[in-house]
CSV table of C-alpha atoms and ligand atoms in Angstrom, one decimal:
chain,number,residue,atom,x,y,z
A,24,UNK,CA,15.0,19.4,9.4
A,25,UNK,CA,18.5,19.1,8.3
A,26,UNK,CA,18.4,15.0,8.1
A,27,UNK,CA,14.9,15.4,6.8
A,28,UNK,CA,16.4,17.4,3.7
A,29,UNK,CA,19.5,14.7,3.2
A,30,UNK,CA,16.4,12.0,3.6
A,31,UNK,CA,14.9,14.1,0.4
A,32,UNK,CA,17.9,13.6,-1.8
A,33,UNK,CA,18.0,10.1,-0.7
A,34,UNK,CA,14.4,9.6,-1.8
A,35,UNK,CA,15.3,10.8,-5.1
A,36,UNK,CA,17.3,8.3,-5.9
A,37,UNK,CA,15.8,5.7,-5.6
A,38,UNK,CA,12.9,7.6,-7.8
A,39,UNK,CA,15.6,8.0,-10.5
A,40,UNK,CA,17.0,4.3,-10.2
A,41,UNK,CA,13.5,2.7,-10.1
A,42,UNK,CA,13.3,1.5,-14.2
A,43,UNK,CA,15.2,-0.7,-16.2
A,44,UNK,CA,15.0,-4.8,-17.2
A,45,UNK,CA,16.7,-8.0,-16.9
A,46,UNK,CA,18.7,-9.4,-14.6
A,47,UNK,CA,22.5,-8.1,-14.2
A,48,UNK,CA,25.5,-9.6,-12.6
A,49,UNK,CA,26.1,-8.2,-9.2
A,50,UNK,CA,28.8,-6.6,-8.3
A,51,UNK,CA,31.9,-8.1,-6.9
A,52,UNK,CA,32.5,-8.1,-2.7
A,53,UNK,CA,35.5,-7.0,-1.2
A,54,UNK,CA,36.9,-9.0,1.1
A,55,UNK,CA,37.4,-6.2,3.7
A,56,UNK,CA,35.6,-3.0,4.5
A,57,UNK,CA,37.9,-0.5,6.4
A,58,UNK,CA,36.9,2.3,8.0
A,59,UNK,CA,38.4,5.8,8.1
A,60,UNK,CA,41.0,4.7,10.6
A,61,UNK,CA,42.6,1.8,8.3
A,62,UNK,CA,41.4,-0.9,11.4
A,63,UNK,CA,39.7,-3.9,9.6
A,64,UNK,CA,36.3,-4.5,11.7
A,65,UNK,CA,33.5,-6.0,9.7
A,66,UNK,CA,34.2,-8.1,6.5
A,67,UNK,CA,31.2,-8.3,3.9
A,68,UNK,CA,30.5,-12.2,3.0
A,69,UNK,CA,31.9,-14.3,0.1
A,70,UNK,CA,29.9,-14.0,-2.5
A,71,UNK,CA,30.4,-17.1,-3.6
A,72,UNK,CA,28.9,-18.4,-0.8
A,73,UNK,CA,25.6,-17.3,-2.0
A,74,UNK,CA,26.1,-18.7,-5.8
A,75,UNK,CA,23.7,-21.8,-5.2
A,76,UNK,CA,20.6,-23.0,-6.5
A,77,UNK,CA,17.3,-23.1,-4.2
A,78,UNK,CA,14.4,-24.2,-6.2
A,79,UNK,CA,15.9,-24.8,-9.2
A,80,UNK,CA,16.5,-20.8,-9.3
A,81,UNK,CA,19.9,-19.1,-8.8
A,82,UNK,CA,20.7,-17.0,-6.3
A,83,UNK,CA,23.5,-14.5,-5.6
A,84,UNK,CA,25.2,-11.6,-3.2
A,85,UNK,CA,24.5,-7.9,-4.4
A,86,UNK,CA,27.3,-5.7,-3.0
A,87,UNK,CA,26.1,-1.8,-2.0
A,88,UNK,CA,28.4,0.3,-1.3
A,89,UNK,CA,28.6,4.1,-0.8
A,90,UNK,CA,31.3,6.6,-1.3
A,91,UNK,CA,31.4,7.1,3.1
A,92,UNK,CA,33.0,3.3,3.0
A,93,UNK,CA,30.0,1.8,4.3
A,94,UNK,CA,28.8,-1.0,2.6
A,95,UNK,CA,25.7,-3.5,2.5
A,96,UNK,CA,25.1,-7.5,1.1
A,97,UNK,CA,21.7,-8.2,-0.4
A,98,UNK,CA,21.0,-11.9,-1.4
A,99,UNK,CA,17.6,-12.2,-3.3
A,100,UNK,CA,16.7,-16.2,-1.7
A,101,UNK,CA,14.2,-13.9,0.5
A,102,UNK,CA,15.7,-10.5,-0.4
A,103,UNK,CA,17.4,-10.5,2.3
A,104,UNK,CA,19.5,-8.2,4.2
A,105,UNK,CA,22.8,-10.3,5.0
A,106,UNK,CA,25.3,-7.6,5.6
A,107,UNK,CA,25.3,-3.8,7.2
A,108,UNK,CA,28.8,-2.1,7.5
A,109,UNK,CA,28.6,1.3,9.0
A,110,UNK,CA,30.7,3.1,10.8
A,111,UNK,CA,30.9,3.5,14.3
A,112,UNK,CA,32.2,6.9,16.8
A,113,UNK,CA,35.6,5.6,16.0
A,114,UNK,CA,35.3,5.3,12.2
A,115,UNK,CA,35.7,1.8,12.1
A,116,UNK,CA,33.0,0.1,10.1
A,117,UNK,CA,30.9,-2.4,12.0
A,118,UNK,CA,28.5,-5.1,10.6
A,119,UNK,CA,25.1,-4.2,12.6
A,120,UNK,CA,22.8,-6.7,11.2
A,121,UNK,CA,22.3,-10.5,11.9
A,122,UNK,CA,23.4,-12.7,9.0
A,123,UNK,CA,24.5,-16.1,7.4
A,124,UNK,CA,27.6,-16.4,5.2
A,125,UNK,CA,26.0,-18.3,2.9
A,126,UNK,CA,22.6,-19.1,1.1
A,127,UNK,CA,22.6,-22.8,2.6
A,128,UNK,CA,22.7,-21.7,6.1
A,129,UNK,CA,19.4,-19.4,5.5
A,130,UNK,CA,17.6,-22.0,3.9
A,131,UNK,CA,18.1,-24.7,7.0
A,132,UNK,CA,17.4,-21.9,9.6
A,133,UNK,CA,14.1,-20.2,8.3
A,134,UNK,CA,12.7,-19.4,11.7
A,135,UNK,CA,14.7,-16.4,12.5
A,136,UNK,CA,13.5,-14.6,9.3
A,137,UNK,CA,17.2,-12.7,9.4
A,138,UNK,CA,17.2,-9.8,7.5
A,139,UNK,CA,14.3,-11.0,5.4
A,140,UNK,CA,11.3,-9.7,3.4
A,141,UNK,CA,8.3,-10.8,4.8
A,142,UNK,CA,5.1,-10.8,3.3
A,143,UNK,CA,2.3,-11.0,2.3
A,144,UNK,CA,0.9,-10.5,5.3
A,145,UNK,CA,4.3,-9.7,8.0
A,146,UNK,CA,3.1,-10.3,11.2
A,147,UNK,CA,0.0,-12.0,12.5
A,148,UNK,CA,-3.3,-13.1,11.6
A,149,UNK,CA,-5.6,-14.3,14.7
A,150,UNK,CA,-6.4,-17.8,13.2
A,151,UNK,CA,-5.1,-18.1,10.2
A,152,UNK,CA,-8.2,-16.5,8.7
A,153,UNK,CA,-9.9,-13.3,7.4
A,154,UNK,CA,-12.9,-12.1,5.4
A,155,UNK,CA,-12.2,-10.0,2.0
A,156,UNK,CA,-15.7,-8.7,0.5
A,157,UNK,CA,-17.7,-11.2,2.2
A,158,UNK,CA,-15.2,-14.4,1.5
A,159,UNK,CA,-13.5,-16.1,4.1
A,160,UNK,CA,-9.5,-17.0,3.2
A,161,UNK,CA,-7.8,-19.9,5.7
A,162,UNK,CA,-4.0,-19.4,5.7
A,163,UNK,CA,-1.1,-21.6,7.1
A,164,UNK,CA,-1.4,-21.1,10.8
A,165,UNK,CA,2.4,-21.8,11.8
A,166,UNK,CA,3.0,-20.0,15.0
A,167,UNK,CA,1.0,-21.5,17.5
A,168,UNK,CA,-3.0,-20.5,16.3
A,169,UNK,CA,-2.3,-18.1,14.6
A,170,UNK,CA,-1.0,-17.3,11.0
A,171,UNK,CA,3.1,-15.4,10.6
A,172,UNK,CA,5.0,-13.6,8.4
A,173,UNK,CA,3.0,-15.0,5.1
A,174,UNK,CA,2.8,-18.8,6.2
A,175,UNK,CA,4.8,-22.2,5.6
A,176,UNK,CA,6.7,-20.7,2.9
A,177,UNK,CA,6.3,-16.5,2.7
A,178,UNK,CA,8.4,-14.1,0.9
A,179,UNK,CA,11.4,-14.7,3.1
A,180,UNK,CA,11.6,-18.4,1.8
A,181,UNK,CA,11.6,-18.1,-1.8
A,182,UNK,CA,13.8,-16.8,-4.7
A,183,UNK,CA,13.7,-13.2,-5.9
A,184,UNK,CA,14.7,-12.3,-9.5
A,185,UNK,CA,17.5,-9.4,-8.7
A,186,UNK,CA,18.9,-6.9,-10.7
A,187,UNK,CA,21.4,-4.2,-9.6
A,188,UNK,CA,21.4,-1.1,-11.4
A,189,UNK,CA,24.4,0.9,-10.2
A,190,UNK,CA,26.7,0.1,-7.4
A,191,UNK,CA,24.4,1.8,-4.5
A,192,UNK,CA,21.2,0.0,-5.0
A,193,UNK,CA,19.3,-3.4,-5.9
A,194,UNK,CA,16.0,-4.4,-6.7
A,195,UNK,CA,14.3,-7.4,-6.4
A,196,UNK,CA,11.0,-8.5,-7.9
A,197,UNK,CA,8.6,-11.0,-6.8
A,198,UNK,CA,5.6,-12.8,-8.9
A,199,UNK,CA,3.6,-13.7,-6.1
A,200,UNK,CA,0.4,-16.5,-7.5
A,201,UNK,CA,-3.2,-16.2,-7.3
A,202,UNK,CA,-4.0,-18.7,-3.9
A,203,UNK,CA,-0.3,-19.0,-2.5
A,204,UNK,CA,0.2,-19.9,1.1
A,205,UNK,CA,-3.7,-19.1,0.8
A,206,UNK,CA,-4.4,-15.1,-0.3
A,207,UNK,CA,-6.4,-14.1,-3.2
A,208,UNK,CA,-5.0,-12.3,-6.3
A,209,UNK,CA,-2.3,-12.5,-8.4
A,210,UNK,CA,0.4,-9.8,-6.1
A,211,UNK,CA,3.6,-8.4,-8.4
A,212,UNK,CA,6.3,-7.0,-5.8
A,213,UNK,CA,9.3,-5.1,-6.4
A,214,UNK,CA,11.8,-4.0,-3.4
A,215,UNK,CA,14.5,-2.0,-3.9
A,216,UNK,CA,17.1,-1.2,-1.2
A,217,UNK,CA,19.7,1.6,-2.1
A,218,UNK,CA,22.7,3.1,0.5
A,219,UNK,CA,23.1,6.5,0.2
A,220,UNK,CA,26.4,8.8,0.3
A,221,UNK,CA,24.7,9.8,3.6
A,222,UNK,CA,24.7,6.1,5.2
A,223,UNK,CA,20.8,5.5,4.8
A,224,UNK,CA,19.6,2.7,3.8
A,225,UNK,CA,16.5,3.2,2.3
A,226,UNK,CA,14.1,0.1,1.8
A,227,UNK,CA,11.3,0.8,-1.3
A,228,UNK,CA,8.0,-1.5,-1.4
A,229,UNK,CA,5.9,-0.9,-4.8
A,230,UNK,CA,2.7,-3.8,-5.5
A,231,UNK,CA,0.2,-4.4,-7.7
A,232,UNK,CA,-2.4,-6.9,-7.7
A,233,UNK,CA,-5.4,-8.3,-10.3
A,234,UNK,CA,-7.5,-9.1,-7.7
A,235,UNK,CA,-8.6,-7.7,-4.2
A,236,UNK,CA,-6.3,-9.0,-1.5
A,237,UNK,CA,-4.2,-7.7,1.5
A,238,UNK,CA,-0.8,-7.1,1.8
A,239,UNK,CA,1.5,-5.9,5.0
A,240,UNK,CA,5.1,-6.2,3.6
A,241,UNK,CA,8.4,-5.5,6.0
A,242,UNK,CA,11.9,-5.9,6.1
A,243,UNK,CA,13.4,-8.8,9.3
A,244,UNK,CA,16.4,-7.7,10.2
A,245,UNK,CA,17.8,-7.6,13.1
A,246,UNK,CA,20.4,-4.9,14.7
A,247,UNK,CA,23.1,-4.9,17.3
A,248,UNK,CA,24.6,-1.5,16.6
A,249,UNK,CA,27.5,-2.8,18.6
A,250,UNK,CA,28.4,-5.4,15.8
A,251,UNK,CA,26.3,-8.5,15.1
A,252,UNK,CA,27.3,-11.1,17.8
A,253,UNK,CA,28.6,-8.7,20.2
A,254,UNK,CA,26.2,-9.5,23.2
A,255,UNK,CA,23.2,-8.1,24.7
A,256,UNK,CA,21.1,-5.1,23.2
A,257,UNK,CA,20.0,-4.5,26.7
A,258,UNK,CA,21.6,-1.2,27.3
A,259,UNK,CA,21.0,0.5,23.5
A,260,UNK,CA,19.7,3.3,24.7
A,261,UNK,CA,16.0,3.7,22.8
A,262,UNK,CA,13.5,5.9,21.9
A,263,UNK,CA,10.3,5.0,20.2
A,264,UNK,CA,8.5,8.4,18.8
A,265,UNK,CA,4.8,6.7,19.7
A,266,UNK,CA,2.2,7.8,22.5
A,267,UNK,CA,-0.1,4.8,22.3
A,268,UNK,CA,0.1,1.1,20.8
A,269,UNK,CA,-1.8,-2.0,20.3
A,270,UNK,CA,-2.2,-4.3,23.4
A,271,UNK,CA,-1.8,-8.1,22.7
A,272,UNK,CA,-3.8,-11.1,24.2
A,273,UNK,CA,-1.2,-14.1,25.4
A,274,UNK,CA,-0.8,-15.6,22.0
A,275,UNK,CA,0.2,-11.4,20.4
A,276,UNK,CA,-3.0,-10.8,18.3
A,277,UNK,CA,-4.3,-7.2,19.6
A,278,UNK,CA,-7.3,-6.7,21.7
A,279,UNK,CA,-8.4,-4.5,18.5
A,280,UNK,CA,-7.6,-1.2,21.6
A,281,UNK,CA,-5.2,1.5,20.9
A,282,UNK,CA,-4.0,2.3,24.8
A,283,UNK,CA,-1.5,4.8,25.8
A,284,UNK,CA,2.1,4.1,26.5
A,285,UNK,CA,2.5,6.2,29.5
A,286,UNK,CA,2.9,4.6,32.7
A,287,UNK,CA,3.9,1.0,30.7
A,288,UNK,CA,7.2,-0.5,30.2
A,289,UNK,CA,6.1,0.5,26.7
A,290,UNK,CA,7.0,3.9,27.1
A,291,UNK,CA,9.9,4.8,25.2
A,292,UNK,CA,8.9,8.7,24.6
A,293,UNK,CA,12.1,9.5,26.3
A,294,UNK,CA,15.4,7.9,25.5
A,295,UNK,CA,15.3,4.9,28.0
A,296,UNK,CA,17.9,1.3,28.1
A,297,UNK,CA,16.0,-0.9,26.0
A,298,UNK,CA,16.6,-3.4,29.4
A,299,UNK,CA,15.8,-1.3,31.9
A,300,UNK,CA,11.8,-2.4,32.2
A,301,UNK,CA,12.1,-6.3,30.2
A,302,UNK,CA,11.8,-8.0,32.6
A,303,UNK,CA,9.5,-6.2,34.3
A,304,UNK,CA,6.5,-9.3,33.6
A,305,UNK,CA,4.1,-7.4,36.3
A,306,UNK,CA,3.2,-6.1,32.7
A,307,UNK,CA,1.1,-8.5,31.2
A,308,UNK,CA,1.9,-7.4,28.0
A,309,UNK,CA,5.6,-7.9,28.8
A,310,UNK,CA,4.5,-11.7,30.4
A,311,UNK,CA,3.1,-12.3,26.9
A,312,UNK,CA,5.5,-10.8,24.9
A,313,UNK,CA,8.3,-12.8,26.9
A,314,UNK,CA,9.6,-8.8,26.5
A,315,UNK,CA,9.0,-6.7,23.6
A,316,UNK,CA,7.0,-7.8,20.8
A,317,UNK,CA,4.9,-5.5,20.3
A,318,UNK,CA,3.0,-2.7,17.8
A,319,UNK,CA,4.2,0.7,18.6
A,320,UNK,CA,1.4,3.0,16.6
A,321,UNK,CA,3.5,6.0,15.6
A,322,UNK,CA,2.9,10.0,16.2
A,323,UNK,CA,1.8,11.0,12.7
A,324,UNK,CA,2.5,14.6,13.5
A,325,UNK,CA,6.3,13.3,13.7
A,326,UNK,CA,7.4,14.1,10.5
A,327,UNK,CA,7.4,15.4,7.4
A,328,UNK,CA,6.7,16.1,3.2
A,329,UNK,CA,9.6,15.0,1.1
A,330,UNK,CA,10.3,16.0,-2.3
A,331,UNK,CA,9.7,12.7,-3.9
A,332,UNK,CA,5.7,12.9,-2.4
A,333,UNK,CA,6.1,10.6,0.0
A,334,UNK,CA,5.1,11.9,3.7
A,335,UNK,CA,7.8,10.0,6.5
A,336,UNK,CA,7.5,9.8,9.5
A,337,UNK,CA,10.1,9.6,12.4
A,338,UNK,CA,10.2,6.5,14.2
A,339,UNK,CA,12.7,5.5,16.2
A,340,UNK,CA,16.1,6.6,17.5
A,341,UNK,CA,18.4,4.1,19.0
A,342,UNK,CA,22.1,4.0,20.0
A,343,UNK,CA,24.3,1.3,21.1
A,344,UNK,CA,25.9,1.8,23.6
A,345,UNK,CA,29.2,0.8,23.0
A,346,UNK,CA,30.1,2.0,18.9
A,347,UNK,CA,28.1,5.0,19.2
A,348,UNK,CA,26.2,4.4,16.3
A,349,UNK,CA,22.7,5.8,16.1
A,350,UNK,CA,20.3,4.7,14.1
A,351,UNK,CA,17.1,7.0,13.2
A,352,UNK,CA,14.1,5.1,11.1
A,353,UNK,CA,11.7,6.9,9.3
A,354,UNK,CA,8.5,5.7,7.8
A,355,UNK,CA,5.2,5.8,6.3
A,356,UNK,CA,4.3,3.3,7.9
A,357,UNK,CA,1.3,3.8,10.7
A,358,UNK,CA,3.4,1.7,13.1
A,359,UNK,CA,6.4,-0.3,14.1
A,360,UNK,CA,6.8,-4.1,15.3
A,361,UNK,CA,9.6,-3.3,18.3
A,362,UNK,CA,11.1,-6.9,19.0
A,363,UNK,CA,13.6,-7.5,21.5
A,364,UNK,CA,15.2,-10.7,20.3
A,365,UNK,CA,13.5,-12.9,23.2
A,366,UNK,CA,13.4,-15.9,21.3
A,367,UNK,CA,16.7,-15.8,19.9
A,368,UNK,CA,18.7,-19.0,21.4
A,369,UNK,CA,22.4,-18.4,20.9
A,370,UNK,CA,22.4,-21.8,18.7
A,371,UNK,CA,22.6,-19.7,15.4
A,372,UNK,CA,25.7,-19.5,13.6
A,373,UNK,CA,26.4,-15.8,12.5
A,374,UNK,CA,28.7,-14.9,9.8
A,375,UNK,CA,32.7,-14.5,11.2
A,376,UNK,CA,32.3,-16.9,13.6
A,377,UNK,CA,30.1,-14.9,15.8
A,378,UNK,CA,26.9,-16.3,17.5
A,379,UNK,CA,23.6,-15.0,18.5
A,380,UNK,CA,22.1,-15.1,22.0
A,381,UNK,CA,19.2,-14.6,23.7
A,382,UNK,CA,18.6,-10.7,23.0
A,383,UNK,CA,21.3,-10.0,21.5
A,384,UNK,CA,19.6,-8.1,18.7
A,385,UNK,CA,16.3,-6.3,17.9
A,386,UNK,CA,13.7,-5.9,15.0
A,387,UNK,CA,12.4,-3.3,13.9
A,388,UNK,CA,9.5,-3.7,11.3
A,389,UNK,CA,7.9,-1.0,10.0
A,390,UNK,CA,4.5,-1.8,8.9
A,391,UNK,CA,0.5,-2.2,9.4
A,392,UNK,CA,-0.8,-3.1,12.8
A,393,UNK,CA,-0.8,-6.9,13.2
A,394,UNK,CA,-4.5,-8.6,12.3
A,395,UNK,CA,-5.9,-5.5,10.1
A,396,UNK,CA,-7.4,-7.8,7.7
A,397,UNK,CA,-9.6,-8.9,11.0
A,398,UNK,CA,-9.5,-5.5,13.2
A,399,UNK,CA,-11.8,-3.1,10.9
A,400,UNK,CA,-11.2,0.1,13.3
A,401,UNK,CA,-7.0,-0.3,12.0
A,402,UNK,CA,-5.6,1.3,9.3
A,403,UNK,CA,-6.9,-0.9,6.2
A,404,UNK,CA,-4.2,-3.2,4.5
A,405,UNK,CA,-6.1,-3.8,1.5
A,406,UNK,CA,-5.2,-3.6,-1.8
A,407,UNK,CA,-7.2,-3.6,-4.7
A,408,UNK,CA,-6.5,-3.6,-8.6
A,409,UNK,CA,-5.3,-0.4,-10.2
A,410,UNK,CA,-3.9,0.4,-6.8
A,411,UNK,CA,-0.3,1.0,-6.3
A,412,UNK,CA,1.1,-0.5,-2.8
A,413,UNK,CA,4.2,2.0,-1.9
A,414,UNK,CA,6.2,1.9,1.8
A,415,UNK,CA,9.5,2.9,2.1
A,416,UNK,CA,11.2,3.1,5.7
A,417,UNK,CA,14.5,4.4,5.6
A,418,UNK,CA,17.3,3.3,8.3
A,419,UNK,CA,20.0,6.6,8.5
A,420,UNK,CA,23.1,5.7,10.6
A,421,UNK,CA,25.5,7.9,12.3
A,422,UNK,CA,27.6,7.8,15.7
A,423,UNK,CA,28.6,10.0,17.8
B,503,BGC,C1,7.6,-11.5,15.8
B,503,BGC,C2,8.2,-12.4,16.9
B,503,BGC,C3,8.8,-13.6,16.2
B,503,BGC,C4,9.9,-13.1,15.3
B,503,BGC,C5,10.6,-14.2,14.6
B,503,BGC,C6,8.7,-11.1,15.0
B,503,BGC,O1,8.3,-10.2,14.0
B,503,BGC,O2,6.9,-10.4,16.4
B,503,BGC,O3,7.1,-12.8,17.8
B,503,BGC,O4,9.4,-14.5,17.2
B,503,BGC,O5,9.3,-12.2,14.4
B,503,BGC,O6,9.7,-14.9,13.9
């Protein structure tokens, strides 16, 4: 109850910074972060690195930072996550996200979707297609059959107009056309990440649209909570607060069943090393997923009212098992993408010199079930005019 009350006065901030216009100059990045220890870990990016042009529109580095030290990079070419600087049992501030060091690098590697907003539709659709009040929509179908993470070119691949009001928080805003990458309606999208004096991160998703359309909108990033390029997330020590979740056929679209976890390698009720069943391809679900990719559908009874209205959920807990840092993620979302990295290839070139490998980070993506728009017993991802859209997922860290 404690964290849920710091979560509260977390959620009112970003209530209270959520107005104002135009587009203001970020802030500047320091070069190092230091943690309480005086050790230099983690180094935020250059922002200059991220002063470019993509599209004809500019982009830049937002700087968060919080009065704990910790400190987070936002670039709005896909409003993306770069940087995460916590700190870890030690005090020393450690980068726990996946990242580029420059705008350049994220354009010629889209595949990994680090750190990115995805959207509209996160996740897949079987086919590339779905019905809306009787009309059938085709969308890009770029991953195998079957439609990702909002097509050729989704919310991850274009630029975001960014504006930072204080030194905590950014948001970014989105005018997404009637008929791009194939969905109806006209969608305007606002995302607005702040870090709290508590070390949350809190991620904000409001939406409007003129017509009827769906929408299933997530952050990408991916965590090592023992620094980003520090090796395997096998033995992060996870628990996933989720009795059932949606089975996948061999190319991940669900059956359309909600099963049970227990008795799966899926079962992550109790803390459990996130390698201790991957390989375990007995499971088909594991054989499809090459390991975890899968929809976790979570407990709704795990959580609870905040001030700000908003009913979150908790979702995960996960520690790595060398800084100590925990991370808990709360939602209200219905369920959680858990991704285990298994198609990461260690050929990505990570900001300090570090490298990616083969699982060597994991997603977690907050969100609607993968295929709603074609599975009418799931929670409906609709959206229709005068409707607002609202998620917000918030990522608290701490270490023990
Ligand atoms: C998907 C994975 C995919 C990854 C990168 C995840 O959300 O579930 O299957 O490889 O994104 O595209």
């Amino acid at each position: 109850m404690n964290k849920l009350i710091r979560f509260a006065s977390g959620f009112g901030l970003i209530l209270l910074t959520g107005c104002g216009n135009g587009n203001q100059a970020p802030a500047a990045a320091s070069d190092t972060a230091a943690g309480s220890t005086g050790a230099t870990l983690a180094v935020l990016p250059d922002t200059a690195a991220f002063h470019d042009t993509v599209d004809g529109q500019p982009t830049a580095l937002y700087i968060l930072k919080n009065k704990q030290g910790a400190s987070a990079a936002v670039t709005n070419y896909g409003a993306r996550l770069v940087s995460l600087l916590v700190p870890d049992k030690k005090g020393l501030l450690t980068d726990v996200v996946l990242g580029y060091d420059s705008v350049g690098k994220y354009v010629h590697q889209p595949d990994t979707y680090f750190g990115a907003i995805v959207g509209r539709y996160g996740n897949r659709i079987a086919k590339g297609h779905f019905m809306l009040d009787g009309k059938g929509y085709t969308l890009a179908t770029n991953d195998g059959p079957n439609h990702l993470h909002g097509g050729k070119k989704g919310f991850d691949a274009v630029v975001w107009t960014g504006q930072q009001p204080n030194d905590h928080s950014v948001q970014l805003t989105y005018l997404s056309k009637d008929g791009e990458e194939g969905y109806p309606g006209t969608l305007q999208i606002r995302v607005t990440y702040t870090l709290t004096d508590s070390n949350a991160l809190i991620i904000s998703y409001d939406g409007t649209t003129d017509k009827p359309t769906v929408l299933n909108i997530t952050n990408h990033s991916y965590f090592n909570l023992n620094g980003q390029g520090s090796g395997t997330i096998n033995n992060h020590i996870l628990q996933i607060y989720a009795d059932r979740y949606t089975p996948v056929d061999s190319t991940l679209i669900p059956t359309g069943k909600i099963q049970p976890v227990g008795g799966t390698p899926l079962d992550f009720r109790q803390p459990v090393a996130i390698g201790a069943r991957v390989n375990d391809t007995a499971n088909a679900q594991i054989k499809y997923g090459r390991g975890y990719d899968h929809n976790f559908v979570l407990n709704p009874a795990n959580g609870d009212r905040l001030a700000g209205g908003g009913r979150l959920v908790h979702a995960v807990t996960v520690q790595g098992d060398q800084s100590g840092i925990v991370l808990d993620v709360f939602t209200n979302q219905p369920g959680v993408q858990f991704y285990g990295g298994n198609f990461l290839k260690g050929s990505d070139p990570l900001k300090a010199a570090k490298r990616d490998d083969y699982r060597s980070a994991f997603c977690l993506e907050t969100q609607h079930f993968p295929d709603s728009p074609n599975e009418p017993s799931f929670p409906s991802t609709e959206l229709r005019p005068g409707q607002n859209y609202q998620s917000t997922t918030i990522y608290q860290f701490s270490a023990k």
